[in-house]
mmCIF file with all atom_site columns, C-alpha atoms in Angstrom:
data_model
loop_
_atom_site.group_PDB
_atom_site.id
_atom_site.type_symbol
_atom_site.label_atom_id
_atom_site.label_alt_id
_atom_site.label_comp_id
_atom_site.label_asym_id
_atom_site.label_entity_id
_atom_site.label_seq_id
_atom_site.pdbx_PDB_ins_code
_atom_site.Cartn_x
_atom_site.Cartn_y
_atom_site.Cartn_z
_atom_site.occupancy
_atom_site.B_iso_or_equiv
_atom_site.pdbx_formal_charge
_atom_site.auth_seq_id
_atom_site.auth_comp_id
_atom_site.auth_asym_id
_atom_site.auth_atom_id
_atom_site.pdbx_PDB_model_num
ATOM 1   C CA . UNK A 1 1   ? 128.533 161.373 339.335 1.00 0.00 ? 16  UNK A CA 1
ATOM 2   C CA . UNK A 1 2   ? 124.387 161.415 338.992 1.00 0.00 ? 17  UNK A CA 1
ATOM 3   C CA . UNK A 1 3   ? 122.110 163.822 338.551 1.00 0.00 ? 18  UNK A CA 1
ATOM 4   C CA . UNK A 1 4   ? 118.118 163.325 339.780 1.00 0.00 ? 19  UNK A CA 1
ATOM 5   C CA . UNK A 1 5   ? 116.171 166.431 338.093 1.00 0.00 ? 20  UNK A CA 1
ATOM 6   C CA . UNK A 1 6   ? 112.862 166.250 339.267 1.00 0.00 ? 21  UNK A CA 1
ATOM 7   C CA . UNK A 1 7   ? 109.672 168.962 339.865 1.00 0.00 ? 22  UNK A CA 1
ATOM 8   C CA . UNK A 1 8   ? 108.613 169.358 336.002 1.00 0.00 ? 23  UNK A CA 1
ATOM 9   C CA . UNK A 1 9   ? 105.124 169.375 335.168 1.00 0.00 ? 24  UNK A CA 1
ATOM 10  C CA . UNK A 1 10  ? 102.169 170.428 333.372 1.00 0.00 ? 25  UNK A CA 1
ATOM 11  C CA . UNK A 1 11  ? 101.403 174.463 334.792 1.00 0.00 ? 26  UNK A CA 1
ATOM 12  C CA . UNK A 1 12  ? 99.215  177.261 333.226 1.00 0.00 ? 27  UNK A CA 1
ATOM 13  C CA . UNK A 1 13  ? 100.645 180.843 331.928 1.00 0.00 ? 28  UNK A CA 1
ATOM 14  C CA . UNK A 1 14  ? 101.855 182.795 334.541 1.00 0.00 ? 29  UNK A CA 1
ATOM 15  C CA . UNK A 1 15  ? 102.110 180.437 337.354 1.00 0.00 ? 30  UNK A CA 1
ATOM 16  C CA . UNK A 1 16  ? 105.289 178.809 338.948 1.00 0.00 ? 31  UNK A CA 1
ATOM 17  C CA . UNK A 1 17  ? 107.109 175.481 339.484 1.00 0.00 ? 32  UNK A CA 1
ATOM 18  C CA . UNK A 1 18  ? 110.397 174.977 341.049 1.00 0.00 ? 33  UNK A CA 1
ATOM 19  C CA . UNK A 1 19  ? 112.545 172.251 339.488 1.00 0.00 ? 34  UNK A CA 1
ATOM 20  C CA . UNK A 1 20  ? 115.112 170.478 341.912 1.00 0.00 ? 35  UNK A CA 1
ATOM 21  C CA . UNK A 1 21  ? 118.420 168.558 340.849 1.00 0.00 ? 36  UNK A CA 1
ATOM 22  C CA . UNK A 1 22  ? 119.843 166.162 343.386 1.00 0.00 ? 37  UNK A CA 1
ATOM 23  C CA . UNK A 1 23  ? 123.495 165.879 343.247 1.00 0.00 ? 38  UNK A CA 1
ATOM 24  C CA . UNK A 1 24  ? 125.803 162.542 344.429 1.00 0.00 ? 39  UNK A CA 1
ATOM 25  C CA . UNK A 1 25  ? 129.310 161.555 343.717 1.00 0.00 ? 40  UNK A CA 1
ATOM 26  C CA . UNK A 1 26  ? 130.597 165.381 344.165 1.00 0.00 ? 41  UNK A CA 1
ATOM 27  C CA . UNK A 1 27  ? 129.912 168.121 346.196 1.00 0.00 ? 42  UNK A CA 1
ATOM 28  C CA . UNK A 1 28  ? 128.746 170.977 345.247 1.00 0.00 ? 43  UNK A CA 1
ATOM 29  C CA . UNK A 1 29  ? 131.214 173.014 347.253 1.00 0.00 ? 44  UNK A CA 1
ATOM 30  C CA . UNK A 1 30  ? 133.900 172.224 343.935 1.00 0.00 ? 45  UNK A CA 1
ATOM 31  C CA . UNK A 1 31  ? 131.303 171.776 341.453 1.00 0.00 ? 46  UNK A CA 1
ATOM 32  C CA . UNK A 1 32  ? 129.433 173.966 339.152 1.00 0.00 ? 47  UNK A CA 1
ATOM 33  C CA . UNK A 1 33  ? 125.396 173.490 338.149 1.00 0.00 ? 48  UNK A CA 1
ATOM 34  C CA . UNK A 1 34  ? 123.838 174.351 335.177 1.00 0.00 ? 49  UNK A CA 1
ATOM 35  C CA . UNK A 1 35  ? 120.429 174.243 334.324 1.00 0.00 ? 50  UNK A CA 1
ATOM 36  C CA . UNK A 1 36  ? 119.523 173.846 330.134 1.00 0.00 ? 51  UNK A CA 1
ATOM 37  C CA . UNK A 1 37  ? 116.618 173.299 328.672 1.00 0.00 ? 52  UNK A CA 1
ATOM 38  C CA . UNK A 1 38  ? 115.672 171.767 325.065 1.00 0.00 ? 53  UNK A CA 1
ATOM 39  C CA . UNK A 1 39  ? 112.446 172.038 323.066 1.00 0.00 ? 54  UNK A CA 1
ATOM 40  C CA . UNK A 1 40  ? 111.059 169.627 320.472 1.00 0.00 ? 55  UNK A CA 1
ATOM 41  C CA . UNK A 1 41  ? 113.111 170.386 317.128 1.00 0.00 ? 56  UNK A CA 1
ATOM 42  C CA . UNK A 1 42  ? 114.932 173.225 318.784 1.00 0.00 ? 57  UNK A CA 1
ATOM 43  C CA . UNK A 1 43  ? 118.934 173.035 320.096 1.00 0.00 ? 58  UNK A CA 1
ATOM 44  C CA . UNK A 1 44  ? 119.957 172.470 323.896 1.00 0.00 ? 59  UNK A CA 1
ATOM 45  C CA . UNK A 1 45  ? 120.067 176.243 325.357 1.00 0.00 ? 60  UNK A CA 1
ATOM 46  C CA . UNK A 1 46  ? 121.172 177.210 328.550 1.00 0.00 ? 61  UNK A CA 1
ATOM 47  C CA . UNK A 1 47  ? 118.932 178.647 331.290 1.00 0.00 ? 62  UNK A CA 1
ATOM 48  C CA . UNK A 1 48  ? 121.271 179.327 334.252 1.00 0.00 ? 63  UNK A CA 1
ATOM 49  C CA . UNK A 1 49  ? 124.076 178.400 336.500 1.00 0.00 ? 64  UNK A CA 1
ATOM 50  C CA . UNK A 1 50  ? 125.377 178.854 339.940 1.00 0.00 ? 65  UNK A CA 1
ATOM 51  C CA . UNK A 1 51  ? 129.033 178.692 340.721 1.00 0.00 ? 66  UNK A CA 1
ATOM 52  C CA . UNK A 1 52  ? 130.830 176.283 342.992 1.00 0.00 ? 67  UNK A CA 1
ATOM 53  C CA . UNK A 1 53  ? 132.496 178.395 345.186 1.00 0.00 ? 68  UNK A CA 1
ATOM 54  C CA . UNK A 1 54  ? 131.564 181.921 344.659 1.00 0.00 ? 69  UNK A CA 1
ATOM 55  C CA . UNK A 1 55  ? 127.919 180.889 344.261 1.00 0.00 ? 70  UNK A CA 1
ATOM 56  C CA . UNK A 1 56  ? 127.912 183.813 341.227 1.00 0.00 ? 71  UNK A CA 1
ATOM 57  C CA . UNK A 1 57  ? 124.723 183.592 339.432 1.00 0.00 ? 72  UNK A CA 1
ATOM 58  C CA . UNK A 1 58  ? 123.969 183.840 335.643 1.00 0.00 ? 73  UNK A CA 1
ATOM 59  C CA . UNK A 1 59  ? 121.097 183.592 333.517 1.00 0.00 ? 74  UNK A CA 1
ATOM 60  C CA . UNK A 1 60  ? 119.765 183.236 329.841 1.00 0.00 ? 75  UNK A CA 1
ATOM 61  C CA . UNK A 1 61  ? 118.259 186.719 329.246 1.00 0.00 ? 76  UNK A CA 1
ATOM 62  C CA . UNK A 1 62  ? 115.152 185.180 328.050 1.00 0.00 ? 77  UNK A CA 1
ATOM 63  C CA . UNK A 1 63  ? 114.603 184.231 332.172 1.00 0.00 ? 78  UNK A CA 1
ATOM 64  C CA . UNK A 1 64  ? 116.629 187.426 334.098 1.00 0.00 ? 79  UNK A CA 1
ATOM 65  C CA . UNK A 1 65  ? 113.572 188.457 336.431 1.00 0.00 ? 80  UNK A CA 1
ATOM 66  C CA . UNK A 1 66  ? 111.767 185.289 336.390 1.00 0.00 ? 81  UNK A CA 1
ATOM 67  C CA . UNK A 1 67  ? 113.907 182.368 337.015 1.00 0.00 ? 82  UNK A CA 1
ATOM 68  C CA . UNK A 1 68  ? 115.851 182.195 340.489 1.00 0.00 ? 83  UNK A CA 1
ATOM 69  C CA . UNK A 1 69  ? 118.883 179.334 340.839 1.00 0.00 ? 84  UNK A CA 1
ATOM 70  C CA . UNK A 1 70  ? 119.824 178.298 344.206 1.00 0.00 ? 85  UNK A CA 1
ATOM 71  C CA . UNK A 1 71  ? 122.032 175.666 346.059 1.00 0.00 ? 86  UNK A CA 1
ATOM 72  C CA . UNK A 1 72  ? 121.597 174.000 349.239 1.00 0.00 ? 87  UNK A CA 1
ATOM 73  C CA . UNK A 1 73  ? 125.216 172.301 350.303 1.00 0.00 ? 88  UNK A CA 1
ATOM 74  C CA . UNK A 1 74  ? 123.948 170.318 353.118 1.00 0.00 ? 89  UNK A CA 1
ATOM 75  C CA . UNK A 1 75  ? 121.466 168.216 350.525 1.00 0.00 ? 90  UNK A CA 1
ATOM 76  C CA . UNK A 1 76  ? 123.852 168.629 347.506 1.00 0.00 ? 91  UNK A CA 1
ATOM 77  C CA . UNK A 1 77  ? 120.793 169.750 345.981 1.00 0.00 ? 92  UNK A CA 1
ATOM 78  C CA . UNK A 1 78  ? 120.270 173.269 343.578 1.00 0.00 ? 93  UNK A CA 1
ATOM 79  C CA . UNK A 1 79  ? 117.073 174.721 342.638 1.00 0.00 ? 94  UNK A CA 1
ATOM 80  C CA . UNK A 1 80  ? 115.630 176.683 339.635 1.00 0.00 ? 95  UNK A CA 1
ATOM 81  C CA . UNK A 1 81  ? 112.554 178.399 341.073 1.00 0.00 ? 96  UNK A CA 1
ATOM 82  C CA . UNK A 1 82  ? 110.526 179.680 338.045 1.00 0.00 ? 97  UNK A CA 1
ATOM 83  C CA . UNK A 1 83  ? 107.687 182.337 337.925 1.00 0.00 ? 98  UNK A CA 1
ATOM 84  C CA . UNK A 1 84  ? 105.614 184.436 335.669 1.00 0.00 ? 99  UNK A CA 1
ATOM 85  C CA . UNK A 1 85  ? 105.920 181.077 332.960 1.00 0.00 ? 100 UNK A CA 1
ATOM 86  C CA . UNK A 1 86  ? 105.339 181.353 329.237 1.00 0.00 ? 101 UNK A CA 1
ATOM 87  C CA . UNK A 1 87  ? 104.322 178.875 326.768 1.00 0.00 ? 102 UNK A CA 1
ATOM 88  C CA . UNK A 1 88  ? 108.014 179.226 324.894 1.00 0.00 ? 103 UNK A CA 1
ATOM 89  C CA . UNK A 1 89  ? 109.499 178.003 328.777 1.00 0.00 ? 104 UNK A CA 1
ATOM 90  C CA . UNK A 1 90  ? 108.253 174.743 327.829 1.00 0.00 ? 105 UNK A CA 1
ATOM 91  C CA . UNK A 1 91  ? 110.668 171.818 327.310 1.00 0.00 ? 106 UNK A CA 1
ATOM 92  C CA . UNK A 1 92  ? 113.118 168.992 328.913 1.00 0.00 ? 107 UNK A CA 1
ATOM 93  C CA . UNK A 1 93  ? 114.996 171.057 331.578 1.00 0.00 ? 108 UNK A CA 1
ATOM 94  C CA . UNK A 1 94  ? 118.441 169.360 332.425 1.00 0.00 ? 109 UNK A CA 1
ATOM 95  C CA . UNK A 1 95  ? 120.931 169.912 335.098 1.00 0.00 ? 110 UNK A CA 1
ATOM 96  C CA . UNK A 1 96  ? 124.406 169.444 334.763 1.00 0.00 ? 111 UNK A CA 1
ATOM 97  C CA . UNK A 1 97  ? 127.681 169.910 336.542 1.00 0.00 ? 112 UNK A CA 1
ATOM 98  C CA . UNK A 1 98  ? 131.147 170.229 335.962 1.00 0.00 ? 113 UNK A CA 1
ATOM 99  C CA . UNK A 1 99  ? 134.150 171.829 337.424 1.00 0.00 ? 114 UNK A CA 1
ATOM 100 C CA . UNK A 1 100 ? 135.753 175.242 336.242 1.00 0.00 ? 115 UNK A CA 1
ATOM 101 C CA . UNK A 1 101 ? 132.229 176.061 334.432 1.00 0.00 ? 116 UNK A CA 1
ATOM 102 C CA . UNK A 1 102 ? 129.814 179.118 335.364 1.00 0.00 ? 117 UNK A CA 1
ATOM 103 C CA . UNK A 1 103 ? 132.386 181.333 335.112 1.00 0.00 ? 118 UNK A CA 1
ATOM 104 C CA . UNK A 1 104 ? 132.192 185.114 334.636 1.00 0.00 ? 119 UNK A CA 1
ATOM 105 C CA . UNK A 1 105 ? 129.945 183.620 332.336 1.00 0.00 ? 120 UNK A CA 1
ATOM 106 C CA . UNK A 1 106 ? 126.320 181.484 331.664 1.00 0.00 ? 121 UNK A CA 1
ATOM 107 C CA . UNK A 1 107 ? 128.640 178.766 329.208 1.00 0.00 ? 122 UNK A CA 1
ATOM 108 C CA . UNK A 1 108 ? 127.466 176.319 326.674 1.00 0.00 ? 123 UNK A CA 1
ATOM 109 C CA . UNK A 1 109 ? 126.344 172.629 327.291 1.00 0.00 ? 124 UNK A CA 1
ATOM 110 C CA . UNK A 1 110 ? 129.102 171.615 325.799 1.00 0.00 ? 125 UNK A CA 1
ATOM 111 C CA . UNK A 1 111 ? 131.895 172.292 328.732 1.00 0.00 ? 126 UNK A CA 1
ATOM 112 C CA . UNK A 1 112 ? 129.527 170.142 331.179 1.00 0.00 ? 127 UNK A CA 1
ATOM 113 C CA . UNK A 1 113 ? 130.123 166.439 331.566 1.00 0.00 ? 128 UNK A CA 1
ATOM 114 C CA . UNK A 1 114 ? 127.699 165.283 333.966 1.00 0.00 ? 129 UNK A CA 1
ATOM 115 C CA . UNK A 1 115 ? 124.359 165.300 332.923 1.00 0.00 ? 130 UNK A CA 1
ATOM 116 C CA . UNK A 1 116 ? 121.136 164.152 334.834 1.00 0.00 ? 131 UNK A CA 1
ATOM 117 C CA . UNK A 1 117 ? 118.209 162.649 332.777 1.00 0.00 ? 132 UNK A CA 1
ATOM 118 C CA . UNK A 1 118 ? 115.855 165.982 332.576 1.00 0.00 ? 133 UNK A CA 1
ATOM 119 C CA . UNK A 1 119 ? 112.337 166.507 333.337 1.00 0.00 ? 134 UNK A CA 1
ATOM 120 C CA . UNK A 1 120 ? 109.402 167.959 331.396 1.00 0.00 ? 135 UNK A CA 1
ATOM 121 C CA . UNK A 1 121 ? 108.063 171.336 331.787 1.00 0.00 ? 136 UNK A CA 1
ATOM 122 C CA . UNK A 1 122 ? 104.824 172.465 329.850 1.00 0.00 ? 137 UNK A CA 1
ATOM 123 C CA . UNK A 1 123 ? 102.622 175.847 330.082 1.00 0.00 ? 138 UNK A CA 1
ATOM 124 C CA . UNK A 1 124 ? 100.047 175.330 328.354 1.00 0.00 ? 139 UNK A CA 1
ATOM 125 C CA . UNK A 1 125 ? 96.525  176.598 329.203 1.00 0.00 ? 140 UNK A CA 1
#
């Protein structure tokens, strides 16, 4: 299983970037995606997930309103769109995916296996 996250970058207060994570080895019609994100000194914390076959939605309530996750089957692909960004959004955003995860439920880091290699986010002005 791999994980490509990929559309971090260097964005002012209040604008937008949408991160992608490319999925292969699985598909994402039996697998769960999380997105986490880490900031220097501070723990992994989770961000959102999307369920495999439900496609039920959570999110960390520091992002309800602003953060959208999405999943596109055909590319095995699931996207975090993200608006209205703060200077505390920025870190290493990771995707991850497991099965029987993003239940009922946002979940911690811990019940993923599969973890791509992150990418940077920073809003900074």
């Amino acid at each position: 299983v791999q994980l490509q996250a990929s559309g971090g970058g260097l964005v002012q207060p209040g604008g937008s970037l949408r991160l992608s994570c490319a999925v292969s080895g699985v598909t994402l019609d039996y697998y769960s995606i999380g997105w986490f994100r880490q900031a220097p000194g501070k723990k992994r914390e989770g961000v959102a997930c999307i369920s495999d076959s439900s496609d039920d939605t959570y999110y960390a309530d520091s992002v309800k309103g602003r953060f959208t996750i999405s999943r596109d089957n055909a590319e095995n692909t699931v996207y975090l769109r993200m608006h209205s960004l703060k200077p505390e959004d920025t870190a290493v955003y990771y995707c991850a995916t497991d099965r029987n995860v993003c239940r009922y439920r946002l979940g911690a880091s811990r019940e993923y296996d599969y973890w791509g290699q992150g990418t940077q986010v920073t809003v900074s002005s």
